[in-house]
PDB file of C-alpha atoms in Angstrom:
ATOM      1  CA  UNK A   1      25.479   9.210  -9.127  1.00 95.00           C
ATOM      2  CA  UNK A   2      22.467  10.030  -7.354  1.00 97.00           C
ATOM      3  CA  UNK A   3      21.661   9.587  -3.869  1.00 98.00           C
ATOM      4  CA  UNK A   4      19.396   7.071  -2.273  1.00 98.00           C
ATOM      5  CA  UNK A   5      18.346   5.718   1.289  1.00 98.00           C
ATOM      6  CA  UNK A   6      20.735   2.899   2.150  1.00 98.00           C
ATOM      7  CA  UNK A   7      21.670   0.390   5.047  1.00 98.00           C
ATOM      8  CA  UNK A   8      24.752  -1.544   5.666  1.00 97.00           C
ATOM      9  CA  UNK A   9      22.765  -3.868   8.382  1.00 97.00           C
ATOM     10  CA  UNK A  10      19.272  -4.788   9.536  1.00 97.00           C
ATOM     11  CA  UNK A  11      17.931  -3.033  12.644  1.00 97.00           C
ATOM     12  CA  UNK A  12      15.670   0.009  13.476  1.00 97.00           C
ATOM     13  CA  UNK A  13      15.350   2.848  11.511  1.00 98.00           C
ATOM     14  CA  UNK A  14      18.745   4.416  12.740  1.00 97.00           C
ATOM     15  CA  UNK A  15      20.365   2.060  10.132  1.00 98.00           C
ATOM     16  CA  UNK A  16      19.500   3.713   7.096  1.00 98.00           C
ATOM     17  CA  UNK A  17      21.389   6.844   5.768  1.00 98.00           C
ATOM     18  CA  UNK A  18      21.314   8.735   2.810  1.00 98.00           C
ATOM     19  CA  UNK A  19      24.516   7.926   0.122  1.00 98.00           C
ATOM     20  CA  UNK A  20      25.635   8.250  -3.620  1.00 97.00           C
ATOM     21  CA  UNK A  21      24.890   4.975  -6.210  1.00 97.00           C
ATOM     22  CA  UNK A  22      26.216   4.727  -9.517  1.00 95.00           C
ATOM     23  CA  UNK A  23      23.558   5.172 -11.990  1.00 96.00           C
ATOM     24  CA  UNK A  24      23.447   2.410 -14.707  1.00 95.00           C
ATOM     25  CA  UNK A  25      21.700   2.358 -17.650  1.00 96.00           C
ATOM     26  CA  UNK A  26      18.456   0.608 -18.254  1.00 98.00           C
ATOM     27  CA  UNK A  27      18.311  -2.773 -20.093  1.00 97.00           C
ATOM     28  CA  UNK A  28      15.804  -4.353 -21.832  1.00 98.00           C
ATOM     29  CA  UNK A  29      12.232  -3.608 -21.039  1.00 98.00           C
ATOM     30  CA  UNK A  30      13.474  -1.191 -18.138  1.00 98.00           C
ATOM     31  CA  UNK A  31      13.557   2.432 -17.719  1.00 98.00           C
ATOM     32  CA  UNK A  32      15.459   5.065 -15.590  1.00 98.00           C
ATOM     33  CA  UNK A  33      12.897   7.068 -13.347  1.00 98.00           C
ATOM     34  CA  UNK A  34      13.807  10.326 -11.846  1.00 98.00           C
ATOM     35  CA  UNK A  35      11.797   9.735  -8.551  1.00 98.00           C
ATOM     36  CA  UNK A  36       9.085  12.694  -7.215  1.00 98.00           C
ATOM     37  CA  UNK A  37       8.067  10.620  -4.447  1.00 98.00           C
ATOM     38  CA  UNK A  38       8.366   7.463  -2.730  1.00 98.00           C
ATOM     39  CA  UNK A  39       5.800   6.038  -0.355  1.00 98.00           C
ATOM     40  CA  UNK A  40       6.864   3.926   2.553  1.00 98.00           C
ATOM     41  CA  UNK A  41       5.374   0.641   3.498  1.00 96.00           C
ATOM     42  CA  UNK A  42       5.197  -1.599   6.324  1.00 93.00           C
ATOM     43  CA  UNK A  43       6.935  -4.276   4.405  1.00 94.00           C
ATOM     44  CA  UNK A  44      10.023  -1.910   3.703  1.00 97.00           C
ATOM     45  CA  UNK A  45      10.207  -1.600   7.663  1.00 96.00           C
ATOM     46  CA  UNK A  46      10.187  -5.357   7.725  1.00 95.00           C
ATOM     47  CA  UNK A  47      12.909  -6.013   5.403  1.00 97.00           C
ATOM     48  CA  UNK A  48      14.819  -3.497   6.772  1.00 97.00           C
ATOM     49  CA  UNK A  49      14.600  -5.002  10.187  1.00 97.00           C
ATOM     50  CA  UNK A  50      15.380  -8.415   9.358  1.00 96.00           C
ATOM     51  CA  UNK A  51      11.639  -9.390   9.981  1.00 94.00           C
ATOM     52  CA  UNK A  52      11.212 -10.699   6.477  1.00 92.00           C
ATOM     53  CA  UNK A  53      14.883 -12.440   5.311  1.00 93.00           C
ATOM     54  CA  UNK A  54      16.717 -11.618   2.128  1.00 92.00           C
ATOM     55  CA  UNK A  55      20.026 -12.650   0.742  1.00 91.00           C
ATOM     56  CA  UNK A  56      20.376  -9.129  -0.997  1.00 92.00           C
ATOM     57  CA  UNK A  57      24.242  -7.795  -0.391  1.00 94.00           C
ATOM     58  CA  UNK A  58      24.633  -4.773   1.557  1.00 97.00           C
ATOM     59  CA  UNK A  59      24.815  -1.836   1.155  1.00 97.00           C
ATOM     60  CA  UNK A  60      20.674  -2.734   0.493  1.00 98.00           C
ATOM     61  CA  UNK A  61      18.429  -0.027  -0.885  1.00 98.00           C
ATOM     62  CA  UNK A  62      14.933   0.157   0.258  1.00 98.00           C
ATOM     63  CA  UNK A  63      11.124   1.224  -0.779  1.00 98.00           C
ATOM     64  CA  UNK A  64       9.003  -0.003  -3.893  1.00 97.00           C
ATOM     65  CA  UNK A  65       6.173   2.718  -4.253  1.00 98.00           C
ATOM     66  CA  UNK A  66       7.239   5.773  -6.568  1.00 98.00           C
ATOM     67  CA  UNK A  67       6.133   8.222  -8.974  1.00 98.00           C
ATOM     68  CA  UNK A  68       8.298  10.553 -11.214  1.00 98.00           C
ATOM     69  CA  UNK A  69       9.598  11.223 -14.461  1.00 98.00           C
ATOM     70  CA  UNK A  70      11.207   8.593 -17.230  1.00 98.00           C
ATOM     71  CA  UNK A  71      14.868   9.994 -18.149  1.00 98.00           C
ATOM     72  CA  UNK A  72      15.709   7.007 -20.056  1.00 98.00           C
ATOM     73  CA  UNK A  73      14.459   3.702 -21.881  1.00 98.00           C
ATOM     74  CA  UNK A  74      15.789   0.552 -22.572  1.00 98.00           C
ATOM     75  CA  UNK A  75      15.331  -1.401 -25.671  1.00 97.00           C
ATOM     76  CA  UNK A  76      11.392  -2.808 -25.838  1.00 97.00           C
ATOM     77  CA  UNK A  77      10.305  -1.215 -22.923  1.00 98.00           C
ATOM     78  CA  UNK A  78       6.416  -0.621 -23.085  1.00 98.00           C
ATOM     79  CA  UNK A  79       3.643  -0.173 -20.718  1.00 98.00           C
ATOM     80  CA  UNK A  80       1.184  -2.877 -19.847  1.00 95.00           C
ATOM     81  CA  UNK A  81      -0.839  -1.730 -22.777  1.00 95.00           C
ATOM     82  CA  UNK A  82       2.098  -2.187 -25.052  1.00 96.00           C
ATOM     83  CA  UNK A  83       2.374   1.464 -25.957  1.00 97.00           C
ATOM     84  CA  UNK A  84       5.925   2.607 -25.964  1.00 98.00           C
ATOM     85  CA  UNK A  85       7.534   4.349 -22.770  1.00 98.00           C
ATOM     86  CA  UNK A  86       9.364   7.621 -23.521  1.00 98.00           C
ATOM     87  CA  UNK A  87      11.410   9.900 -21.883  1.00 98.00           C
ATOM     88  CA  UNK A  88       9.709  12.608 -20.167  1.00 98.00           C
ATOM     89  CA  UNK A  89       6.544  10.431 -19.162  1.00 98.00           C
ATOM     90  CA  UNK A  90       5.095  10.770 -15.856  1.00 98.00           C
ATOM     91  CA  UNK A  91       4.692   7.587 -14.375  1.00 98.00           C
ATOM     92  CA  UNK A  92       3.543   5.723 -10.937  1.00 98.00           C
ATOM     93  CA  UNK A  93       4.297   1.960  -9.896  1.00 98.00           C
ATOM     94  CA  UNK A  94       7.101   0.106  -8.398  1.00 98.00           C
ATOM     95  CA  UNK A  95      10.655  -0.471  -8.238  1.00 98.00           C
ATOM     96  CA  UNK A  96      13.146  -1.999  -5.939  1.00 97.00           C
ATOM     97  CA  UNK A  97      14.692   0.583  -3.809  1.00 97.00           C
ATOM     98  CA  UNK A  98      12.842   3.346  -4.840  1.00 98.00           C
ATOM     99  CA  UNK A  99      13.388   6.043  -1.856  1.00 98.00           C
ATOM    100  CA  UNK A 100      16.213   7.597  -3.641  1.00 98.00           C
ATOM    101  CA  UNK A 101      16.752  10.396  -6.706  1.00 98.00           C
ATOM    102  CA  UNK A 102      16.802   7.655  -9.247  1.00 98.00           C
ATOM    103  CA  UNK A 103      16.137   4.244  -9.904  1.00 98.00           C
ATOM    104  CA  UNK A 104      15.745   1.685 -12.363  1.00 98.00           C
ATOM    105  CA  UNK A 105      12.194  -0.114 -12.953  1.00 98.00           C
ATOM    106  CA  UNK A 106      10.419  -2.791 -15.283  1.00 98.00           C
ATOM    107  CA  UNK A 107       8.177  -0.594 -17.747  1.00 98.00           C
ATOM    108  CA  UNK A 108       5.604  -3.619 -17.220  1.00 97.00           C
ATOM    109  CA  UNK A 109       5.180  -2.382 -13.443  1.00 98.00           C
ATOM    110  CA  UNK A 110       4.556   1.633 -14.149  1.00 98.00           C
ATOM    111  CA  UNK A 111       1.487   3.358 -15.430  1.00 98.00           C
ATOM    112  CA  UNK A 112       1.130   6.548 -16.686  1.00 98.00           C
ATOM    113  CA  UNK A 113       0.294   9.548 -13.903  1.00 98.00           C
ATOM    114  CA  UNK A 114      -2.996  10.895 -14.805  1.00 97.00           C
ATOM    115  CA  UNK A 115      -3.121  14.715 -14.799  1.00 96.00           C
ATOM    116  CA  UNK A 116      -4.609  15.794 -11.465  1.00 97.00           C
ATOM    117  CA  UNK A 117      -2.916  13.084  -9.580  1.00 98.00           C
ATOM    118  CA  UNK A 118      -0.228  14.766  -7.337  1.00 98.00           C
ATOM    119  CA  UNK A 119       3.238  12.819  -7.065  1.00 98.00           C
ATOM    120  CA  UNK A 120       2.959  12.614  -3.223  1.00 98.00           C
ATOM    121  CA  UNK A 121      -0.183  10.926  -3.664  1.00 98.00           C
ATOM    122  CA  UNK A 122       0.777   8.724  -6.660  1.00 98.00           C
ATOM    123  CA  UNK A 123       3.783   7.975  -5.067  1.00 98.00           C
ATOM    124  CA  UNK A 124       2.339   5.785  -2.089  1.00 97.00           C
ATOM    125  CA  UNK A 125      -0.016   4.220  -4.394  1.00 97.00           C
ATOM    126  CA  UNK A 126       1.125   1.029  -5.597  1.00 97.00           C
ATOM    127  CA  UNK A 127       1.159  -1.281  -2.635  1.00 96.00           C
ATOM    128  CA  UNK A 128      -1.624  -0.100  -0.580  1.00 96.00           C
ATOM    129  CA  UNK A 129      -4.205   0.225  -3.424  1.00 97.00           C
ATOM    130  CA  UNK A 130      -3.128  -3.102  -5.091  1.00 97.00           C
ATOM    131  CA  UNK A 131      -3.294  -5.057  -1.963  1.00 96.00           C
ATOM    132  CA  UNK A 132      -6.764  -3.338  -1.419  1.00 97.00           C
ATOM    133  CA  UNK A 133      -8.014  -4.860  -4.616  1.00 97.00           C
ATOM    134  CA  UNK A 134      -6.472  -8.042  -3.809  1.00 96.00           C
ATOM    135  CA  UNK A 135      -8.701  -7.944  -0.695  1.00 96.00           C
ATOM    136  CA  UNK A 136     -11.763  -7.627  -2.902  1.00 96.00           C
ATOM    137  CA  UNK A 137     -10.744  -9.922  -5.905  1.00 96.00           C
ATOM    138  CA  UNK A 138      -9.921 -12.509  -3.247  1.00 95.00           C
ATOM    139  CA  UNK A 139     -13.174 -12.225  -1.404  1.00 96.00           C
ATOM    140  CA  UNK A 140     -15.700 -10.612  -3.921  1.00 97.00           C
ATOM    141  CA  UNK A 141     -18.451  -8.663  -2.312  1.00 97.00           C
ATOM    142  CA  UNK A 142     -21.785  -6.965  -3.875  1.00 97.00           C
ATOM    143  CA  UNK A 143     -24.639  -4.695  -2.372  1.00 97.00           C
ATOM    144  CA  UNK A 144     -25.699  -8.182  -0.596  1.00 97.00           C
ATOM    145  CA  UNK A 145     -22.830  -8.083   1.909  1.00 97.00           C
ATOM    146  CA  UNK A 146     -21.975  -6.374   5.238  1.00 97.00           C
ATOM    147  CA  UNK A 147     -18.022  -6.300   5.147  1.00 98.00           C
ATOM    148  CA  UNK A 148     -15.894  -6.051   8.417  1.00 98.00           C
ATOM    149  CA  UNK A 149     -12.582  -4.038   7.682  1.00 97.00           C
ATOM    150  CA  UNK A 150      -9.952  -4.469  10.079  1.00 95.00           C
ATOM    151  CA  UNK A 151      -7.929  -1.204  10.479  1.00 94.00           C
ATOM    152  CA  UNK A 152      -9.763   0.964   8.134  1.00 95.00           C
ATOM    153  CA  UNK A 153      -7.887   3.887   8.771  1.00 94.00           C
ATOM    154  CA  UNK A 154      -4.615   2.033   7.917  1.00 93.00           C
ATOM    155  CA  UNK A 155      -3.226   2.814   4.403  1.00 93.00           C
ATOM    156  CA  UNK A 156      -4.495  -0.778   2.786  1.00 95.00           C
ATOM    157  CA  UNK A 157      -7.793  -0.928   4.832  1.00 95.00           C
ATOM    158  CA  UNK A 158      -8.964   2.362   3.864  1.00 97.00           C
ATOM    159  CA  UNK A 159      -8.643   1.682   0.518  1.00 97.00           C
ATOM    160  CA  UNK A 160     -10.417  -1.490   0.940  1.00 97.00           C
ATOM    161  CA  UNK A 161     -13.235  -0.280   2.536  1.00 97.00           C
ATOM    162  CA  UNK A 162     -13.690   2.052  -0.090  1.00 98.00           C
ATOM    163  CA  UNK A 163     -13.363  -0.651  -2.801  1.00 97.00           C
ATOM    164  CA  UNK A 164     -15.827  -2.566  -1.035  1.00 98.00           C
ATOM    165  CA  UNK A 165     -18.195   0.405  -0.559  1.00 97.00           C
ATOM    166  CA  UNK A 166     -17.735   0.796  -4.513  1.00 96.00           C
ATOM    167  CA  UNK A 167     -19.182  -2.669  -5.042  1.00 97.00           C
ATOM    168  CA  UNK A 168     -22.038  -1.926  -3.358  1.00 97.00           C
ATOM    169  CA  UNK A 169     -21.757  -3.570  -0.076  1.00 98.00           C
ATOM    170  CA  UNK A 170     -22.261  -2.083   3.439  1.00 98.00           C
ATOM    171  CA  UNK A 171     -18.843  -1.308   5.147  1.00 98.00           C
ATOM    172  CA  UNK A 172     -18.054  -1.435   9.178  1.00 98.00           C
ATOM    173  CA  UNK A 173     -14.273  -0.482   9.838  1.00 97.00           C
ATOM    174  CA  UNK A 174     -12.181  -0.733  13.096  1.00 96.00           C
ATOM    175  CA  UNK A 175     -10.450   2.227  13.915  1.00 94.00           C
ATOM    176  CA  UNK A 176      -9.252   4.636  16.687  1.00 93.00           C
ATOM    177  CA  UNK A 177     -11.879   6.621  17.700  1.00 94.00           C
ATOM    178  CA  UNK A 178     -10.092   9.854  16.406  1.00 94.00           C
ATOM    179  CA  UNK A 179     -10.362   8.504  12.693  1.00 95.00           C
ATOM    180  CA  UNK A 180     -14.228   7.775  12.874  1.00 97.00           C
ATOM    181  CA  UNK A 181     -14.734  11.014  11.391  1.00 96.00           C
ATOM    182  CA  UNK A 182     -12.979  10.309   8.382  1.00 95.00           C
ATOM    183  CA  UNK A 183     -14.218   6.761   8.257  1.00 97.00           C
ATOM    184  CA  UNK A 184     -17.949   8.526   8.006  1.00 97.00           C
ATOM    185  CA  UNK A 185     -16.762  10.945   5.277  1.00 96.00           C
ATOM    186  CA  UNK A 186     -16.291   7.654   2.848  1.00 96.00           C
ATOM    187  CA  UNK A 187     -19.710   5.966   4.104  1.00 96.00           C
ATOM    188  CA  UNK A 188     -17.624   3.745   6.156  1.00 97.00           C
ATOM    189  CA  UNK A 189     -19.361   2.840   9.632  1.00 97.00           C
ATOM    190  CA  UNK A 190     -16.561   2.935  12.192  1.00 97.00           C
ATOM    191  CA  UNK A 191     -16.267   0.841  15.244  1.00 96.00           C
ATOM    192  CA  UNK A 192     -13.253   1.260  17.809  1.00 93.00           C
ATOM    193  CA  UNK A 193     -11.048  -1.519  17.924  1.00 87.00           C
ATOM    194  CA  UNK A 194      -9.624  -3.567  20.794  1.00 86.00           C
ATOM    195  CA  UNK A 195     -11.030  -6.008  23.356  1.00 87.00           C
ATOM    196  CA  UNK A 196     -14.769  -6.726  22.995  1.00 91.00           C
ATOM    197  CA  UNK A 197     -14.681  -6.026  19.504  1.00 92.00           C
ATOM    198  CA  UNK A 198     -17.011  -8.572  18.694  1.00 89.00           C
ATOM    199  CA  UNK A 199     -19.290  -7.453  21.160  1.00 92.00           C
ATOM    200  CA  UNK A 200     -19.369  -3.649  19.488  1.00 94.00           C
ATOM    201  CA  UNK A 201     -20.149  -5.554  16.096  1.00 94.00           C
ATOM    202  CA  UNK A 202     -23.373  -7.345  17.308  1.00 92.00           C
ATOM    203  CA  UNK A 203     -25.498  -4.445  16.289  1.00 90.00           C
ATOM    204  CA  UNK A 204     -24.261  -4.180  12.852  1.00 90.00           C
ATOM    205  CA  UNK A 205     -24.636  -8.190  12.409  1.00 83.00           C
ATOM    206  CA  UNK A 206     -25.046 -10.207  10.500  1.00 94.00           C
ATOM    207  CA  UNK A 207     -21.421  -9.781   8.699  1.00 97.00           C
ATOM    208  CA  UNK A 208     -21.000 -11.631   5.467  1.00 97.00           C
ATOM    209  CA  UNK A 209     -17.189 -11.371   4.948  1.00 97.00           C
ATOM    210  CA  UNK A 210     -14.040  -9.978   6.823  1.00 96.00           C
ATOM    211  CA  UNK A 211     -10.991  -8.010   5.339  1.00 96.00           C
ATOM    212  CA  UNK A 212      -8.328  -7.852   8.287  1.00 93.00           C
ATOM    213  CA  UNK A 213      -5.889  -5.099   6.977  1.00 91.00           C
ATOM    214  CA  UNK A 214      -4.289  -5.031  10.568  1.00 84.00           C
ATOM    215  CA  UNK A 215      -3.183  -7.732  12.657  1.00 77.00           C
ATOM    216  CA  UNK A 216      -6.148 -10.467  13.151  1.00 85.00           C
ATOM    217  CA  UNK A 217      -8.509  -9.007  15.552  1.00 89.00           C
ATOM    218  CA  UNK A 218     -11.123  -8.592  12.821  1.00 91.00           C
ATOM    219  CA  UNK A 219     -10.386 -12.241  11.979  1.00 92.00           C
ATOM    220  CA  UNK A 220     -10.928 -13.497  15.540  1.00 91.00           C
ATOM    221  CA  UNK A 221     -13.981 -11.365  15.920  1.00 92.00           C
ATOM    222  CA  UNK A 222     -15.745 -12.617  12.500  1.00 93.00           C
ATOM    223  CA  UNK A 223     -15.206 -16.507  13.757  1.00 93.00           C
ATOM    224  CA  UNK A 224     -16.875 -15.130  16.990  1.00 93.00           C
ATOM    225  CA  UNK A 225     -19.683 -13.789  14.828  1.00 94.00           C
ATOM    226  CA  UNK A 226     -19.856 -16.664  12.742  1.00 95.00           C
ATOM    227  CA  UNK A 227     -18.700 -15.330   9.199  1.00 96.00           C
ATOM    228  CA  UNK A 228     -17.506 -18.409   7.205  1.00 94.00           C
ATOM    229  CA  UNK A 229     -13.593 -18.849   7.193  1.00 92.00           C
ATOM    230  CA  UNK A 230     -13.894 -18.504   3.352  1.00 93.00           C
ATOM    231  CA  UNK A 231     -15.331 -15.424   3.191  1.00 96.00           C
ATOM    232  CA  UNK A 232     -12.246 -13.955   5.349  1.00 95.00           C
ATOM    233  CA  UNK A 233      -8.895 -12.313   4.044  1.00 94.00           C
ATOM    234  CA  UNK A 234      -5.982 -11.246   5.658  1.00 90.00           C
ATOM    235  CA  UNK A 235      -2.671  -9.544   4.614  1.00 87.00           C
ATOM    236  CA  UNK A 236      -0.943  -8.793   7.719  1.00 73.00           C
ATOM    237  CA  UNK A 237      -2.129 -11.171  10.290  1.00 68.00           C
ATOM    238  CA  UNK A 238       0.789 -13.945  10.240  1.00 68.00           C
ATOM    239  CA  UNK A 239       0.198 -17.441  10.663  1.00 73.00           C
ATOM    240  CA  UNK A 240      -4.030 -16.860  10.653  1.00 73.00           C
ATOM    241  CA  UNK A 241      -4.380 -18.722   7.045  1.00 70.00           C
ATOM    242  CA  UNK A 242      -3.130 -21.966   8.859  1.00 74.00           C
ATOM    243  CA  UNK A 243      -4.388 -21.093  12.131  1.00 84.00           C
ATOM    244  CA  UNK A 244      -7.750 -20.311  11.141  1.00 85.00           C
ATOM    245  CA  UNK A 245      -7.850 -21.406   7.517  1.00 85.00           C
ATOM    246  CA  UNK A 246      -8.521 -17.461   6.186  1.00 88.00           C
ATOM    247  CA  UNK A 247      -7.537 -16.627   2.820  1.00 85.00           C
ATOM    248  CA  UNK A 248      -4.161 -14.650   2.141  1.00 85.00           C
ATOM    249  CA  UNK A 249      -4.695 -11.950  -0.074  1.00 84.00           C
ATOM    250  CA  UNK A 250      -4.211 -13.097  -3.871  1.00 87.00           C
ATOM    251  CA  UNK A 251      -1.824 -11.619  -5.832  1.00 87.00           C
ATOM    252  CA  UNK A 252      -2.897 -11.854  -9.583  1.00 90.00           C
ATOM    253  CA  UNK A 253      -4.754  -8.350  -9.357  1.00 91.00           C
ATOM    254  CA  UNK A 254      -1.403  -6.614  -8.813  1.00 95.00           C
ATOM    255  CA  UNK A 255      -0.840  -5.126 -11.920  1.00 97.00           C
ATOM    256  CA  UNK A 256      -0.134  -1.523 -13.406  1.00 97.00           C
ATOM    257  CA  UNK A 257      -3.355  -1.710 -15.206  1.00 97.00           C
ATOM    258  CA  UNK A 258      -5.368  -1.789 -12.227  1.00 97.00           C
ATOM    259  CA  UNK A 259      -3.176   0.930 -10.614  1.00 98.00           C
ATOM    260  CA  UNK A 260      -4.069   3.048 -13.621  1.00 98.00           C
ATOM    261  CA  UNK A 261      -7.857   2.533 -13.130  1.00 96.00           C
ATOM    262  CA  UNK A 262      -7.177   3.105  -9.508  1.00 97.00           C
ATOM    263  CA  UNK A 263      -5.215   6.239 -10.087  1.00 98.00           C
ATOM    264  CA  UNK A 264      -8.128   7.522 -12.363  1.00 97.00           C
ATOM    265  CA  UNK A 265     -10.866   6.949  -9.972  1.00 97.00           C
ATOM    266  CA  UNK A 266      -8.740   9.006  -7.240  1.00 98.00           C
ATOM    267  CA  UNK A 267      -8.740  11.856  -9.909  1.00 98.00           C
ATOM    268  CA  UNK A 268     -12.203  11.877 -10.412  1.00 97.00           C
ATOM    269  CA  UNK A 269     -12.846  11.975  -6.651  1.00 95.00           C
ATOM    270  CA  UNK A 270     -14.481   8.469  -6.142  1.00 96.00           C
ATOM    271  CA  UNK A 271     -11.585   7.270  -4.241  1.00 96.00           C
ATOM    272  CA  UNK A 272      -9.781   8.843  -1.319  1.00 96.00           C
ATOM    273  CA  UNK A 273      -6.011   8.511  -0.733  1.00 96.00           C
ATOM    274  CA  UNK A 274      -4.699  10.734   2.081  1.00 95.00           C
ATOM    275  CA  UNK A 275      -1.167  11.521   2.543  1.00 96.00           C
ATOM    276  CA  UNK A 276      -0.098  11.522   6.074  1.00 95.00           C
ATOM    277  CA  UNK A 277       3.060  13.532   5.618  1.00 96.00           C
ATOM    278  CA  UNK A 278       6.014  14.228   3.456  1.00 98.00           C
ATOM    279  CA  UNK A 279       9.672  14.000   4.631  1.00 98.00           C
ATOM    280  CA  UNK A 280      12.844  14.890   2.434  1.00 98.00           C
ATOM    281  CA  UNK A 281      15.332  12.204   1.510  1.00 98.00           C
ATOM    282  CA  UNK A 282      17.690  13.519   3.894  1.00 98.00           C
ATOM    283  CA  UNK A 283      15.149  13.033   6.656  1.00 98.00           C
ATOM    284  CA  UNK A 284      14.487   9.360   5.534  1.00 98.00           C
ATOM    285  CA  UNK A 285      15.132   8.081   9.409  1.00 98.00           C
ATOM    286  CA  UNK A 286      12.458  10.144  10.625  1.00 98.00           C
ATOM    287  CA  UNK A 287      10.002   9.010   7.677  1.00 98.00           C
ATOM    288  CA  UNK A 288      10.633   5.650   8.947  1.00 98.00           C
ATOM    289  CA  UNK A 289      10.377   6.196  12.648  1.00 97.00           C
ATOM    290  CA  UNK A 290       7.022   8.393  11.518  1.00 96.00           C
ATOM    291  CA  UNK A 291       5.968   4.947   9.594  1.00 95.00           C
ATOM    292  CA  UNK A 292       6.679   2.660  12.447  1.00 94.00           C
ATOM    293  CA  UNK A 293       4.855   4.709  15.283  1.00 88.00           C
ATOM    294  CA  UNK A 294       1.573   6.235  15.326  1.00 77.00           C
ATOM    295  CA  UNK A 295       0.683   8.856  12.660  1.00 76.00           C
ATOM    296  CA  UNK A 296      -2.588  10.516  10.861  1.00 80.00           C
ATOM    297  CA  UNK A 297      -4.416   8.240   8.303  1.00 88.00           C
ATOM    298  CA  UNK A 298      -2.424   7.954   4.857  1.00 92.00           C
ATOM    299  CA  UNK A 299       1.012   7.596   3.557  1.00 96.00           C
ATOM    300  CA  UNK A 300       4.082   8.551   4.606  1.00 97.00           C
ATOM    301  CA  UNK A 301       5.897   9.689   1.340  1.00 98.00           C
ATOM    302  CA  UNK A 302       9.325  10.330   0.827  1.00 98.00           C
ATOM    303  CA  UNK A 303      10.273  13.532  -1.495  1.00 98.00           C
ATOM    304  CA  UNK A 304      13.826  13.107  -3.046  1.00 95.00           C
TER     305      UNK A 304
END
């Protein structure tokens, strides 16, 4: 038996509790991971609240991002590059129900954690990093582009902005003024979000692309500034794709192979991936409350 975050009904963070679960053996292509860190994502909260429906039976586990140590290996379990997974490997990636002490994962959704990448950073990387990369794949940019990133101090937006910068683009990011110095530190030009955004952005125009990583303010500003809707991508502006005709972020780039090179870029210092706060498993309610409230830039991570 091991412990995991569970809930018996949908609702606010208070429905969560820590309980014991059976430790199943991994089947073919699966591995058991002793979790060292599990990052929280808005998607997790939306499923728990019932905003995103699921037919999964109660009690339900929660989470997806993880870093940990392989402790058992099923038949035929290999990484994305075809190499075998072995007991004792340090890994990162995703697995359903990752907020707990132990979880089963598909080997193909894991990659080795590179030396020098802290577990708490690795444990919150999968969803944010691969969603950010999906923005760049959906709307590619280069040195000829000026990109507006909405929510550039958020977990996804901060990485998407850095990936656009790495491709050579000029990047302008919306954020609260308290986070403007963080954006400047990685070469992103900050602007305050909120009413009048399009007017404040005129000094940076013309824009050639928009990555909206928080709501739809940047999309609306992009339309007002004349950015073609085919050069805009949204990750969380529900209904914007249909209403405005912008792209939803594609999913084919969300692979363990791509996660591996992003992890290496973080170790090399080419990408910065901050952790806002860590919480023990017993404080999972507080961790989700922090995720769903105002918090410092970076990931909220549970350390089982």
